[in-house]
Every structure is written in structure tokens, then in C-alpha cells.
Amino acid sequence: MFVIEIVQIVVVAAAIIIPVRFFLVQPFYVRGASMEPTFFDKEYLLIDEITYRFAEPKRGDVVVFRYPRDPSEFFIKRIVGMPGDTVDVKDGGVTITNQDHAGGVVLEETYLDQPVTIGNKHVTLNPDEYFLLGDNRGSSLDSRNFGPVKEEYIVGKVWLRGLPLDRFSLFEPTTYEQLEPAVSGDE
């Protein structure tokens, strides 16, 4: 009788845990310094895998994705360029040009410790591509090196920092107010 109860508990637990793990939330362990100061080496994160099944990724989301040059590896970076954008990395900044901002807008990246983006890169993104950068621009292998990332490689967005416990928090994506469409009111 005891063995049957144990088997029932294991089966019920597996029926709950397996779908959650494989379809809704995935654990991710940060390796390296490319996302400092937002995320540090050895932090334990939970990745929301369900949202992008119903909505498109957004600028400012921090995402986990498969490295385009070796899809067995996973990276974590921030979305700065959206499909259709032209992204220019030059003079220490990131400029986004798109339909709404034909003159280009320099991103205000308040989350960076050192607000200088090294390198020169000019790319216009295809309808299924994103430009991803690490928050530690001096120590990040990102779209400046390997180019845009196709949407199919994006696994999910960071939802929660679980460890260390003193930094436990839900993660809210960054918004770039200077790129938000102007709201017109009735005057």
C-alpha cells in the first residue's frame, strides 16, 4: 500500500512539473559578466517561455536565446533592435532608425554602468530579426559580433531572479520612452 502511494505521488508530481518545466518556465544559470550590472555570474533565473507564443518580443526585454553559431549554447542579452529597425552602433552609442523615427533616436540606456557602446555596426533588421546587446558592453559577445538573431532562436524572456536570495526579484523589462509613439489627444 505504501509503495502504491509513493508511486501515485511521483506520477502526480511528474504530471505537474514536466509540462511546467518544458512549456512554461525554464531555469537558467548566468555564466559570465556580459549582463552586469543587471545580472551577475552564477545568478539563477527563471525564463518565461509562454509569453512569446502569444506576443512578439519587445524592445528592452532581456531574453535567453540559442547562440546562432552553435544552437546548443544559450546566451542572455537585451533586445535593443526590433524587426525593420536600422541599428547603428557608433560614437559610443546606439541609434535606432525606423518608420516612426526616420531621423534616428539615440537610446537612453540608464541600466548601463558605463554608457559607452564600443564598436561600429550598421544593420537593417529583417522582419524576423532582433539586435541583442549585453549590458556590460565591454565584455559581451552579442549582435555586434555575430549579427542579428532570428526570432526562432529566442527561447523566452527573463521573468524572475531566484538566487542569490538577497537579489530575489521579478524582472521588469526596460522601456525606451524616446522610442514610444507620441500619443495624440483631442484638443
Tab-separated table of C-alpha atoms in Angstrom:
chain	number	residue	atom	x	y	z
A	1	MET	CA	0.000	0.000	0.000
A	2	PHE	CA	2.828	2.412	0.938
A	3	VAL	CA	4.638	1.750	-2.361
A	4	ILE	CA	1.449	2.438	-4.348
A	5	GLU	CA	1.005	5.790	-2.577
A	6	ILE	CA	4.608	6.767	-3.329
A	7	VAL	CA	4.137	5.859	-6.997
A	8	GLN	CA	0.910	7.918	-7.135
A	9	ILE	CA	2.667	10.945	-5.617
A	10	VAL	CA	5.550	10.649	-8.085
A	11	VAL	CA	3.162	10.335	-11.051
A	12	VAL	CA	1.076	13.350	-9.964
A	13	ALA	CA	4.214	15.426	-9.292
A	14	ALA	CA	5.659	14.495	-12.699
A	15	ALA	CA	2.349	15.344	-14.401
A	16	ILE	CA	2.569	18.836	-12.901
A	17	ILE	CA	6.303	19.531	-13.072
A	18	ILE	CA	7.131	18.216	-16.549
A	19	PRO	CA	4.689	20.428	-18.513
A	20	VAL	CA	5.658	23.485	-16.434
A	21	ARG	CA	9.373	22.859	-16.992
A	22	PHE	CA	9.164	22.156	-20.720
A	23	PHE	CA	6.417	24.544	-21.841
A	24	LEU	CA	6.068	27.425	-19.369
A	25	VAL	CA	9.154	28.184	-17.287
A	26	GLN	CA	12.787	27.191	-17.728
A	27	PRO	CA	15.635	27.672	-15.255
A	28	PHE	CA	18.734	29.498	-16.493
A	29	TYR	CA	22.073	29.881	-14.771
A	30	VAL	CA	24.011	33.065	-15.699
A	31	ARG	CA	27.590	32.406	-16.781
A	32	GLY	CA	29.920	35.328	-17.268
A	33	ALA	CA	29.803	39.078	-16.897
A	34	SER	CA	28.088	40.133	-20.138
A	35	MET	CA	24.865	41.292	-18.425
A	36	GLU	CA	26.377	43.109	-15.425
A	37	PRO	CA	25.117	45.098	-13.557
A	38	THR	CA	21.636	43.724	-14.371
A	39	PHE	CA	22.561	40.068	-13.841
A	40	PHE	CA	25.778	38.715	-12.350
A	41	ASP	CA	27.708	35.498	-12.869
A	42	LYS	CA	26.117	32.486	-11.115
A	43	GLU	CA	22.682	34.065	-10.647
A	44	TYR	CA	19.762	31.682	-11.089
A	45	LEU	CA	16.911	32.959	-13.272
A	46	LEU	CA	13.533	31.645	-14.370
A	47	ILE	CA	12.683	32.228	-18.014
A	48	ASP	CA	9.097	32.792	-19.200
A	49	GLU	CA	8.682	30.598	-22.288
A	50	ILE	CA	4.944	31.076	-22.797
A	51	THR	CA	4.576	34.831	-23.448
A	52	TYR	CA	6.282	34.748	-26.847
A	53	ARG	CA	3.856	32.094	-28.044
A	54	PHE	CA	1.126	34.768	-27.907
A	55	ALA	CA	3.029	38.060	-28.247
A	56	GLU	CA	6.092	39.389	-30.001
A	57	PRO	CA	9.299	40.127	-28.106
A	58	LYS	CA	9.646	43.808	-27.144
A	59	ARG	CA	12.497	46.246	-27.119
A	60	GLY	CA	14.020	46.226	-23.635
A	61	ASP	CA	13.182	42.589	-22.868
A	62	VAL	CA	16.098	40.548	-21.573
A	63	VAL	CA	15.925	37.231	-23.373
A	64	VAL	CA	17.585	33.845	-23.393
A	65	PHE	CA	18.288	32.594	-26.902
A	66	ARG	CA	20.199	29.939	-28.766
A	67	TYR	CA	23.561	31.201	-29.994
A	68	PRO	CA	23.198	31.441	-33.802
A	69	ARG	CA	26.664	29.974	-34.454
A	70	ASP	CA	26.086	26.995	-32.117
A	71	PRO	CA	22.394	26.441	-31.231
A	72	SER	CA	23.355	24.051	-28.416
A	73	GLU	CA	24.625	27.083	-26.442
A	74	PHE	CA	22.317	29.566	-24.696
A	75	PHE	CA	23.040	33.290	-24.251
A	76	ILE	CA	21.277	36.068	-22.347
A	77	LYS	CA	21.065	39.596	-23.809
A	78	ARG	CA	18.764	42.624	-24.071
A	79	ILE	CA	16.677	43.391	-27.171
A	80	VAL	CA	17.586	46.846	-28.489
A	81	GLY	CA	16.715	46.471	-32.174
A	82	MET	CA	13.336	45.285	-33.454
A	83	PRO	CA	12.341	43.847	-36.849
A	84	GLY	CA	12.535	46.567	-39.506
A	85	ASP	CA	14.811	48.840	-37.439
A	86	THR	CA	18.138	50.085	-38.657
A	87	VAL	CA	20.627	49.895	-35.809
A	88	ASP	CA	23.790	51.998	-35.783
A	89	VAL	CA	26.441	51.417	-33.151
A	90	LYS	CA	28.904	54.288	-33.423
A	91	ASP	CA	30.460	57.094	-31.429
A	92	GLY	CA	29.808	55.161	-28.202
A	93	GLY	CA	26.020	54.997	-28.612
A	94	VAL	CA	23.216	53.009	-30.208
A	95	THR	CA	20.930	54.799	-32.667
A	96	ILE	CA	17.637	53.302	-33.835
A	97	THR	CA	16.066	54.424	-37.108
A	98	ASN	CA	12.652	53.117	-38.141
A	99	GLN	CA	9.318	54.135	-39.673
A	100	ASP	CA	8.346	56.238	-36.663
A	101	HIS	CA	11.791	57.804	-36.221
A	102	ALA	CA	13.230	58.479	-39.671
A	103	GLY	CA	15.881	60.819	-38.221
A	104	GLY	CA	17.059	58.188	-35.759
A	105	VAL	CA	16.942	58.142	-31.955
A	106	VAL	CA	19.904	57.509	-29.665
A	107	LEU	CA	18.898	55.009	-26.967
A	108	GLU	CA	18.943	56.295	-23.404
A	109	GLU	CA	20.319	53.267	-21.594
A	110	THR	CA	20.130	54.114	-17.903
A	111	TYR	CA	20.735	50.475	-16.895
A	112	LEU	CA	24.362	50.593	-18.092
A	113	ASP	CA	27.169	51.207	-15.594
A	114	GLN	CA	29.323	52.569	-18.400
A	115	PRO	CA	27.062	54.084	-21.066
A	116	VAL	CA	29.552	53.583	-23.894
A	117	THR	CA	28.878	51.000	-26.561
A	118	ILE	CA	32.144	50.004	-28.180
A	119	GLY	CA	32.347	49.254	-31.874
A	120	ASN	CA	30.869	50.218	-35.199
A	121	LYS	CA	27.950	48.317	-36.663
A	122	HIS	CA	25.255	49.279	-39.153
A	123	VAL	CA	22.487	46.771	-39.815
A	124	THR	CA	18.902	46.855	-41.033
A	125	LEU	CA	16.887	44.063	-39.454
A	126	ASN	CA	14.684	41.702	-41.439
A	127	PRO	CA	11.070	41.051	-40.332
A	128	ASP	CA	12.162	38.083	-38.174
A	129	GLU	CA	15.379	39.535	-36.681
A	130	TYR	CA	16.376	41.241	-33.421
A	131	PHE	CA	19.522	43.097	-32.409
A	132	LEU	CA	20.674	41.934	-28.963
A	133	LEU	CA	23.296	43.535	-26.713
A	134	GLY	CA	24.739	42.651	-23.338
A	135	ASP	CA	24.504	45.302	-20.613
A	136	ASN	CA	28.259	45.059	-19.977
A	137	ARG	CA	29.197	46.338	-23.416
A	138	GLY	CA	32.937	45.960	-22.869
A	139	SER	CA	32.614	42.230	-22.051
A	140	SER	CA	29.772	40.974	-24.200
A	141	LEU	CA	29.681	38.718	-27.221
A	142	ASP	CA	26.482	39.966	-28.857
A	143	SER	CA	24.902	41.155	-32.120
A	144	ARG	CA	27.850	43.468	-32.701
A	145	ASN	CA	29.867	40.279	-33.253
A	146	PHE	CA	27.511	37.578	-34.519
A	147	GLY	CA	24.842	39.774	-36.135
A	148	PRO	CA	21.065	39.816	-35.727
A	149	VAL	CA	19.247	36.932	-34.050
A	150	LYS	CA	16.260	35.324	-35.723
A	151	GLU	CA	13.082	35.140	-33.645
A	152	GLU	CA	13.077	31.339	-33.850
A	153	TYR	CA	16.246	31.286	-31.680
A	154	ILE	CA	14.641	33.230	-28.817
A	155	VAL	CA	13.656	30.820	-26.026
A	156	GLY	CA	11.948	33.251	-23.662
A	157	LYS	CA	12.317	36.332	-21.503
A	158	VAL	CA	13.693	36.682	-18.009
A	159	TRP	CA	10.849	36.592	-15.512
A	160	LEU	CA	12.404	36.098	-12.085
A	161	ARG	CA	15.787	36.155	-10.382
A	162	GLY	CA	15.697	33.296	-7.854
A	163	LEU	CA	19.236	33.269	-6.497
A	164	PRO	CA	21.029	34.704	-4.698
A	165	LEU	CA	18.192	35.253	-2.237
A	166	ASP	CA	19.321	38.786	-1.357
A	167	ARG	CA	18.695	39.757	-5.027
A	168	PHE	CA	15.453	37.764	-5.434
A	169	SER	CA	13.122	39.790	-7.673
A	170	LEU	CA	10.670	39.786	-10.527
A	171	PHE	CA	12.262	41.319	-13.593
A	172	GLU	CA	10.583	44.177	-15.419
A	173	PRO	CA	11.790	44.966	-18.945
A	174	THR	CA	13.182	48.367	-19.785
A	175	THR	CA	11.109	50.796	-21.808
A	176	TYR	CA	12.662	53.408	-24.052
A	177	GLU	CA	10.404	56.437	-23.754
A	178	GLN	CA	12.159	58.265	-26.581
A	179	LEU	CA	11.035	55.486	-28.950
A	180	GLU	CA	7.438	55.273	-27.743
A	181	PRO	CA	4.938	56.592	-30.298
A	182	ALA	CA	3.566	60.005	-29.421
A	183	VAL	CA	0.032	59.905	-28.002
A	184	SER	CA	-2.207	62.474	-29.583
A	185	GLY	CA	-5.095	63.776	-27.560
A	186	ASP	CA	-8.220	65.672	-28.533
A	187	GLU	CA	-7.563	69.357	-28.125
